[in-house]
Coordinates of C-alpha atoms in Angstrom, one line a residue:
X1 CA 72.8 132.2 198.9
X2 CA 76.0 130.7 197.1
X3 CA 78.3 133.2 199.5
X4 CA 79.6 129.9 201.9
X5 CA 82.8 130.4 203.1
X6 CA 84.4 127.0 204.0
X7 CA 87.1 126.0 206.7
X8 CA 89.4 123.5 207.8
X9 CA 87.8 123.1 211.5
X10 CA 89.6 120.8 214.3
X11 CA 87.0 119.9 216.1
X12 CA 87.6 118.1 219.6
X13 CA 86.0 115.2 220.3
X14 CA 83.3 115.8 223.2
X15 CA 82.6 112.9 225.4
X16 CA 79.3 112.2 225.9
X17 CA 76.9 109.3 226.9
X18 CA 73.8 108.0 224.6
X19 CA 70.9 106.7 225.6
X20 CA 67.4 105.3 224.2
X21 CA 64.3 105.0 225.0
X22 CA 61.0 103.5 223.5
X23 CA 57.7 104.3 224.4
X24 CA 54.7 101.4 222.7
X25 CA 51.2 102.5 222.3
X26 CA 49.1 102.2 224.9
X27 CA 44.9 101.4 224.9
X28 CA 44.2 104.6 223.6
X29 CA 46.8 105.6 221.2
X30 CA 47.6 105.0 217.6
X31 CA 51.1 106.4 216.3
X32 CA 52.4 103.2 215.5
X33 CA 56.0 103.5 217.2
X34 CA 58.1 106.0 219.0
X35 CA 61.9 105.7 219.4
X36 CA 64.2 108.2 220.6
X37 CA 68.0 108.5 221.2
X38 CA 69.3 110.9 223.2
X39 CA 73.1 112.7 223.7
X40 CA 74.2 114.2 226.9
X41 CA 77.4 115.9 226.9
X42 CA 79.3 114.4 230.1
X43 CA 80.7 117.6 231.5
X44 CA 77.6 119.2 231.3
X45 CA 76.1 119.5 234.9
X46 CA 72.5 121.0 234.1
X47 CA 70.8 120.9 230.8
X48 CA 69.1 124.0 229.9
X49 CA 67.3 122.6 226.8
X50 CA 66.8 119.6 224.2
X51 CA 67.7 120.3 219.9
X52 CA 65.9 117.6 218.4
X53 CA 66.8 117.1 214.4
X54 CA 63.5 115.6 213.0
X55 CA 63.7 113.0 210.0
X56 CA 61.8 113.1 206.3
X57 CA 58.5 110.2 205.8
X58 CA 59.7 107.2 206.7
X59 CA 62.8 108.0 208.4
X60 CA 64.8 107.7 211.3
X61 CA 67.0 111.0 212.7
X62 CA 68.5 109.0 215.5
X63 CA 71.9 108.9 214.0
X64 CA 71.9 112.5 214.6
X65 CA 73.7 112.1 218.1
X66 CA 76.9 110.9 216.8
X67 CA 77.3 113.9 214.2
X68 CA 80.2 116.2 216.2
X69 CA 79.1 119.5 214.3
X70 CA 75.8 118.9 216.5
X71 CA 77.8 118.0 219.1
X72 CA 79.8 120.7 219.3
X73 CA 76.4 123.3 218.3
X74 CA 74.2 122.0 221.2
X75 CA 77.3 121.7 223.8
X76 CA 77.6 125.7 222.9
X77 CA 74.0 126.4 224.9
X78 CA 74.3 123.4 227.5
X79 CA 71.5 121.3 225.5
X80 CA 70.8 117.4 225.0
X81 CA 71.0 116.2 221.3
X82 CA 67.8 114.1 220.2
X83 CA 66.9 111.8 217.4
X84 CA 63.9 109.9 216.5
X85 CA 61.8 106.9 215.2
X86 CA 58.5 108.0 214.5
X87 CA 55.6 107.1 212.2
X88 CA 53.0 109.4 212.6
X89 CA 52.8 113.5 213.5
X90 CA 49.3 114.4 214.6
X91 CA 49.0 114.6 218.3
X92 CA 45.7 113.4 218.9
X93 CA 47.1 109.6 218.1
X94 CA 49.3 110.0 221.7
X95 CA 52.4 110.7 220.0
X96 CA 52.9 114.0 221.7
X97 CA 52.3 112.1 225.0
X98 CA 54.5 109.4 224.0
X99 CA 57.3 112.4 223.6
X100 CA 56.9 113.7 227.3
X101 CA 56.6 110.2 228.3
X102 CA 60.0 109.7 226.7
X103 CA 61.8 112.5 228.1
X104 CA 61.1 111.3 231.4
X105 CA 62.7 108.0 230.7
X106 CA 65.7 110.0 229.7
X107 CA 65.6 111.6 233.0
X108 CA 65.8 108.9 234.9
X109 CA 68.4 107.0 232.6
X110 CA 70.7 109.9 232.9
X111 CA 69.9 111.1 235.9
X112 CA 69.1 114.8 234.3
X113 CA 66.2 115.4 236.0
X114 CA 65.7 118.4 234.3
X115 CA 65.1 116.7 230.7
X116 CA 61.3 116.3 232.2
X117 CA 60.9 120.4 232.3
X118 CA 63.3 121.6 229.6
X119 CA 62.4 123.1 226.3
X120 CA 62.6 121.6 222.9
X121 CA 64.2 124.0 219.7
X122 CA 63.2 121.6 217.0
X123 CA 64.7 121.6 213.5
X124 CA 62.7 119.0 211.4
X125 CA 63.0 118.2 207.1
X126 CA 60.5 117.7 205.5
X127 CA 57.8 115.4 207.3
X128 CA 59.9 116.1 210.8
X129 CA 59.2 119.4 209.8
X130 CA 55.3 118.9 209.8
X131 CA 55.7 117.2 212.6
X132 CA 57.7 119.8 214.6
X133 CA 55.1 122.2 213.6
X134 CA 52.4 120.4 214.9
X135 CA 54.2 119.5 218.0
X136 CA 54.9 122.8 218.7
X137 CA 51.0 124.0 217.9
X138 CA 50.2 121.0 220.8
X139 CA 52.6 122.1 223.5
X140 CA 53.9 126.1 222.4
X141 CA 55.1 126.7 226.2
X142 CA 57.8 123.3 225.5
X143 CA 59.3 125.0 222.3
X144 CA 61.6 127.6 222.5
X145 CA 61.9 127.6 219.0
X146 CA 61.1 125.5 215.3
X147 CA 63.0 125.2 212.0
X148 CA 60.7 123.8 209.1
X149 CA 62.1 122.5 205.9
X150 CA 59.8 122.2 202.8
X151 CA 57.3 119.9 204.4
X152 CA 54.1 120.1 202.2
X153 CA 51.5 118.6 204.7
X154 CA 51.2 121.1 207.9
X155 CA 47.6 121.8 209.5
X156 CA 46.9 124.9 208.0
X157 CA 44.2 126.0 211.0
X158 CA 44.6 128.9 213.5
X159 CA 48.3 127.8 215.0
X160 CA 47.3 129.3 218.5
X161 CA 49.8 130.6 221.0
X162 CA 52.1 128.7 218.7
X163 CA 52.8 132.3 217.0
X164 CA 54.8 133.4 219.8
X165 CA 57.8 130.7 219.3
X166 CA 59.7 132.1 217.2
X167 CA 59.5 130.0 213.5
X168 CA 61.8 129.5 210.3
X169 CA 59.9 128.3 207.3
X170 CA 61.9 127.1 204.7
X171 CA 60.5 126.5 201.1
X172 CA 62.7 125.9 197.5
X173 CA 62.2 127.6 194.1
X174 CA 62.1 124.2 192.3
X175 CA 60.1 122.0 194.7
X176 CA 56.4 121.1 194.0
X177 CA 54.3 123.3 193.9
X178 CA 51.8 122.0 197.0
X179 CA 54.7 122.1 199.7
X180 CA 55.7 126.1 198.4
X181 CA 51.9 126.7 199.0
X182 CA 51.2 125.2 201.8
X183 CA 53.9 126.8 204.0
X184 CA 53.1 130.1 202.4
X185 CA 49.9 130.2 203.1
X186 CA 50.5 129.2 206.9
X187 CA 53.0 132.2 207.2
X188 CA 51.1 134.7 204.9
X189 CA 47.2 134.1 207.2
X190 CA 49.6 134.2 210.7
X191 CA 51.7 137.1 209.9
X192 CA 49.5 139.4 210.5
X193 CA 48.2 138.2 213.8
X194 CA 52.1 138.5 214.8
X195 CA 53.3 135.4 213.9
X196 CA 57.4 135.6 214.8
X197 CA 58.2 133.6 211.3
X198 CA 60.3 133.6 209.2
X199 CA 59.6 132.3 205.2
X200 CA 62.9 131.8 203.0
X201 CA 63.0 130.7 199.4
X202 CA 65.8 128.7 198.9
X203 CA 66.7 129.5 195.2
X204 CA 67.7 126.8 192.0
X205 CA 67.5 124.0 194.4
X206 CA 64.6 121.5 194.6
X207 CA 63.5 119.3 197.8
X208 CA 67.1 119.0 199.4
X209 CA 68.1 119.5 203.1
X210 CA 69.4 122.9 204.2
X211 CA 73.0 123.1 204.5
X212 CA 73.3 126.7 205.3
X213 CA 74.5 125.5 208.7
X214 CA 75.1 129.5 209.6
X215 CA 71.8 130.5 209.0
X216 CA 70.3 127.8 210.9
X217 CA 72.9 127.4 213.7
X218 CA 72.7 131.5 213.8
X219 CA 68.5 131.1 214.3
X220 CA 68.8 128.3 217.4
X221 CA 71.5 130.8 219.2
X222 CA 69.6 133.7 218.5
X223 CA 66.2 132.5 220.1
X224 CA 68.0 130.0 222.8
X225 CA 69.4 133.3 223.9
X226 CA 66.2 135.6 223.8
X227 CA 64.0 132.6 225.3
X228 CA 65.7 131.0 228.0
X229 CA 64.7 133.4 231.0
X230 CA 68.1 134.6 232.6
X231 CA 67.0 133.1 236.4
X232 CA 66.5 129.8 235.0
X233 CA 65.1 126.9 237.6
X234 CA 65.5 123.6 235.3
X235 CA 63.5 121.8 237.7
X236 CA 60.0 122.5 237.4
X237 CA 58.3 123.6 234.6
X238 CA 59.8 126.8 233.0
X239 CA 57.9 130.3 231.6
X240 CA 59.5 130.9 228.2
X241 CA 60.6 134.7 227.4
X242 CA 58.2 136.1 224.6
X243 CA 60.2 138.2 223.0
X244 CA 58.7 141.8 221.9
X245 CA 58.1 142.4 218.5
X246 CA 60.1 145.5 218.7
X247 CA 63.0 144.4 219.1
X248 CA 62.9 142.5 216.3
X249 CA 63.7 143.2 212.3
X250 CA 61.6 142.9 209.4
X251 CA 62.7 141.6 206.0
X252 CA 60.2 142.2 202.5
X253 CA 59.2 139.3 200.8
X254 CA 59.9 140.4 197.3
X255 CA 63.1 143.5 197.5
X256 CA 64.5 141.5 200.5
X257 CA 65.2 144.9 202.5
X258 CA 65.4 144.6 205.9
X259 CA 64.8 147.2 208.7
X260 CA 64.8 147.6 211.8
X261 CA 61.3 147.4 214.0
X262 CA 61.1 151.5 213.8
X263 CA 63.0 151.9 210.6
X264 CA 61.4 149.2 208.3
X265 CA 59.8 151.3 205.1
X266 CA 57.7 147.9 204.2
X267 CA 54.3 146.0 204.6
X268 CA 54.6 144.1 208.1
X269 CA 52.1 142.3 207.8
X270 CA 53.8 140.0 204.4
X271 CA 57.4 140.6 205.6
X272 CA 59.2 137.9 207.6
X273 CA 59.8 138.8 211.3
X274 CA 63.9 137.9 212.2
X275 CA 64.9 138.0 216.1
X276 CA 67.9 139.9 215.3
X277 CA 69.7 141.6 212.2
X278 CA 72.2 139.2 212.1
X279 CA 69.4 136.7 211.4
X280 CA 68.1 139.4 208.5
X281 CA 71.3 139.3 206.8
X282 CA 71.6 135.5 207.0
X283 CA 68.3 135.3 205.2
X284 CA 69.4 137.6 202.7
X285 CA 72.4 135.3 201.5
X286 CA 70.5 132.5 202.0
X287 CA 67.4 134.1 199.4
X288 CA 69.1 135.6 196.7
X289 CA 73.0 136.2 195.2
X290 CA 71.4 139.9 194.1
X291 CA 72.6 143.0 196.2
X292 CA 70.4 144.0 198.9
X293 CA 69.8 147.2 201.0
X294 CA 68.9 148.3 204.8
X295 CA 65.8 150.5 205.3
X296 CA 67.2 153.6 207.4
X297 CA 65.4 155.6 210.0
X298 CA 65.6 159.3 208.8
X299 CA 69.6 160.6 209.1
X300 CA 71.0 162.8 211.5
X301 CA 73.2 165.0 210.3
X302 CA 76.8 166.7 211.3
X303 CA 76.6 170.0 210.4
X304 CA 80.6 169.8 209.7
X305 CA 80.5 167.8 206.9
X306 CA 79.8 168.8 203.3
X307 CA 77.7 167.2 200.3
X308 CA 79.2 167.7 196.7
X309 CA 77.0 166.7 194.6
X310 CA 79.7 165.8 191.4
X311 CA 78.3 165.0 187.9
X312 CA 80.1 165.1 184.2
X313 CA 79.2 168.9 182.8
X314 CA 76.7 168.0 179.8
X315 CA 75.8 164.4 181.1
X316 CA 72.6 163.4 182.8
X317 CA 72.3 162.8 186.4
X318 CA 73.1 159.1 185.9
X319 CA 76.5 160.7 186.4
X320 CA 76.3 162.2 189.7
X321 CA 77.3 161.0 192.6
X322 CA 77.8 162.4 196.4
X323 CA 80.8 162.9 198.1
X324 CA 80.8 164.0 201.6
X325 CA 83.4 165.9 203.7
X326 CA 84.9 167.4 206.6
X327 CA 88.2 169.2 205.5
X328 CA 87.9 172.6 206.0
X329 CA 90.9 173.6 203.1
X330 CA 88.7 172.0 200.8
X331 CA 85.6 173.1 201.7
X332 CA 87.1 176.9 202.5
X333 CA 88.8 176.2 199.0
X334 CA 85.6 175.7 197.3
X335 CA 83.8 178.3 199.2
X336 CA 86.1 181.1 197.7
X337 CA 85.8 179.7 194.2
X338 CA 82.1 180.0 194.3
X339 CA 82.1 183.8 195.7
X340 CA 84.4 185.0 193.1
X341 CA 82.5 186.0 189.4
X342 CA 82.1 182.7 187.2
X343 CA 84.9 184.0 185.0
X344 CA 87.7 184.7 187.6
X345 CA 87.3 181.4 188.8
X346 CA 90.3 179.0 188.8
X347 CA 88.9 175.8 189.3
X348 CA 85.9 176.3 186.7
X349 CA 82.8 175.6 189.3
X350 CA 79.5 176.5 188.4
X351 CA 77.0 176.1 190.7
X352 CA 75.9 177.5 194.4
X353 CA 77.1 176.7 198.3
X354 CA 74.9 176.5 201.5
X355 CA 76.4 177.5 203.9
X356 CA 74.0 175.7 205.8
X357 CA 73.9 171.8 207.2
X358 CA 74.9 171.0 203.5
X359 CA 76.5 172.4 200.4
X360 CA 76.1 171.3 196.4
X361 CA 78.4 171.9 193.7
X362 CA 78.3 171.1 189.8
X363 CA 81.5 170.7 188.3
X364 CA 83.2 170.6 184.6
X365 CA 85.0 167.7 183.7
X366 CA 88.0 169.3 184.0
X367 CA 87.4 170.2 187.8
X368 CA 86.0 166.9 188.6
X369 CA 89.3 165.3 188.3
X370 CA 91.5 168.1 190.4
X371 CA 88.2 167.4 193.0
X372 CA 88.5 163.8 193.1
X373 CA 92.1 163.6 193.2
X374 CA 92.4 166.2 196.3
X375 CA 90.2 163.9 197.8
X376 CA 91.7 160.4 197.3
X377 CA 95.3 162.1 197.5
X378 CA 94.4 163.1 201.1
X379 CA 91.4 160.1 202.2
X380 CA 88.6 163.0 202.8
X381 CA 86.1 160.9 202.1
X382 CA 83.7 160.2 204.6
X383 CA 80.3 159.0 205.5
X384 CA 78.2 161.6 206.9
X385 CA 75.2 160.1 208.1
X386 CA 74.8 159.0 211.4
X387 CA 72.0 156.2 210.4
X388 CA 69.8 154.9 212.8
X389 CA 68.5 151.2 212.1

């Protein structure tokens, strides 16, 4: 998680225009207020979608449109930059109207007519996190995508087509205990209907924003890029792609190995579901600072290459270790040593060939350093599996 590398950036300053728009309640609705404040780059001639930064309780996220990292990540996929001012995140008080209402205002202000059919990636903290949640649960086909961050109060029912749209659910180590369980439970009763979630554990941190900007910047390009359909028409209402699970990776809860869709070795119904391995690995710096592994299909082998299986004469196996290679002096080298009696031999081996797919040697410890250093000397190392993942 701790494996940030940091750089001096110049950003350019991108020109854009800001606009806002309130929506009151009307006779039958009851969410208070609703303000938004949207950013529209200026050279940008169609919008193909909206990232919307939702605030904590009591909040207000519509500062976000003068933040140039946002800027700059939203510019990178054509999209509007949106803030709010909201008070309450269950849709049956109107606030989910009061949003579509909204965007339409922004149409006209702007004169994007598009902001009235384009979808929403939504990346909210805490209570903008609940609410993104339940947004997206109200209106799946306007949601390309959702980032939640340790938000303790989402509606734990049946989330509906809302599994399709693909979900990162953040939760930390040392946060209460209600908001950890609340989010796992959501992801742990949904996975197994095919839920496209992710859950991450931040580690040693409490309830703090994410600032693992690549992980999250990584997830928004990753499903803005699966999602959008590649014929896009901006002006009426647009069919989201749902992506197939298979082309997805799987990542285990508790090892944190990921695998492809036909290579993962785990339970899919606990693991988190990533859109990509580049994703995978992103959420396995972000979990833990402990080494982690790939699952592998089964290896495909070139019949050229050679194991040696090398250990310490008289140690255990602890010793051993694998070295694979191609060079036929060494291999022919080793061949003849091994057909010649035990006691005529001049490198000392003990031990048997295949001359098969594979070969195996044991070696004294005398022999294991003229081995190793005819290898390094001349680079003969090499991987021999071709892995498939």
């Amino acid at each position: 998680m701790k494996k940030y590398l940091f750089y001096f950036l110049i950003i350019a300053v991108i020109k854009g225009d800001i606009y806002d728009v309130s929506i009151p309640e009307n006779d039958t609705a009851s969410y208070n207020y609703a303000d938004f404040r949207m950013w529209v780059n200026d050279s940008t001639d169609t919008l193909k979608g909206i990232y919307w930064f939702m605030h904590p309780n009591n909040g207000d996220s519509r500062s976000i449109v003068n933040d140039s990292a946002y800027q700059s990540l939203v510019n990178g996929q054509d999209f509007a930059l949106l803030g709010a001012h909201i008070f309450n995140m269950h849709m049956e008080t109107g606030i989910g109207d009061a949003v579509i209402a909204a965007m339409d205002s922004f149409a006209v202000q702007s004169g994007h007519e598009e902001i009235s059919f384009v979808p929403f990636f939504i990346n909210g903290y805490s209570w903008g996190g609940q609410f993104g949640y339940h947004f997206t649960k109200w209106i799946p086909e306007r949601v390309l995508g959702f980032i939640t961050q340790k938000g303790g109060y989402h509606d734990t029912t049946d989330a509906g087509e809302a599994i399709e749209v693909p979900g990162l659910m953040v939760i930390a180590e040392n946060d209460a205990q209600y908001r950890i369980d609340n989010l796992t439970g959501i992801f742990h009763d949904h996975r197994p209907q095919g839920a496209k979630w992710i859950l991450a554990m931040e580690p040693d941190v409490a309830h703090t924003l994410v600032v693992d900007y690549p992980f999250l910047d990584s997830f928004f390009n990753t499903v803005t890029d699966l999602r959008l359909p590649s014929e896009l028409d901006v002006f009426e209402p647009i069919a989201l792609n749902v992506i197939p699970d298979s082309i997805g990776w799987l990542g285990n809860q508790s090892t944190y190995r990921i695998g492809s869709w036909d290579c993962f070795d785990g339970d899919l119904d606990s693991s988190s579901w990533f859109p990509s391995r580049e994703v995978g690995e992103y959420w396995q710096n972000f979990v833990t600072d402990l080494p982690t592994d790939t699952s592998i299909c089964d290896p495909e082998y070139d019949s050229s290459y050679v194991f040696f299986t090398v250990g310490i004469h008289g140690a255990d196996n602890e010793s051993d270790y694998t070295i694979t290679t191609n060079n036929n002096d060494l291999i022919d080298q080793c061949r003849s040593q091994l057909e010649l009696p035990e006691d005529e031999r001049m490198l000392h081996i003990n031990g048997y060939l295949d001359y098969g797919d594979a070969g195996s040697m044991n070696h004294g410890a005398g022999t294991l350093f003229l081995i190793i250093g005819h290898l390094r000397r001349c680079q003969l190392v090499f991987v021999m599996v071709h892995q498939k993942m």
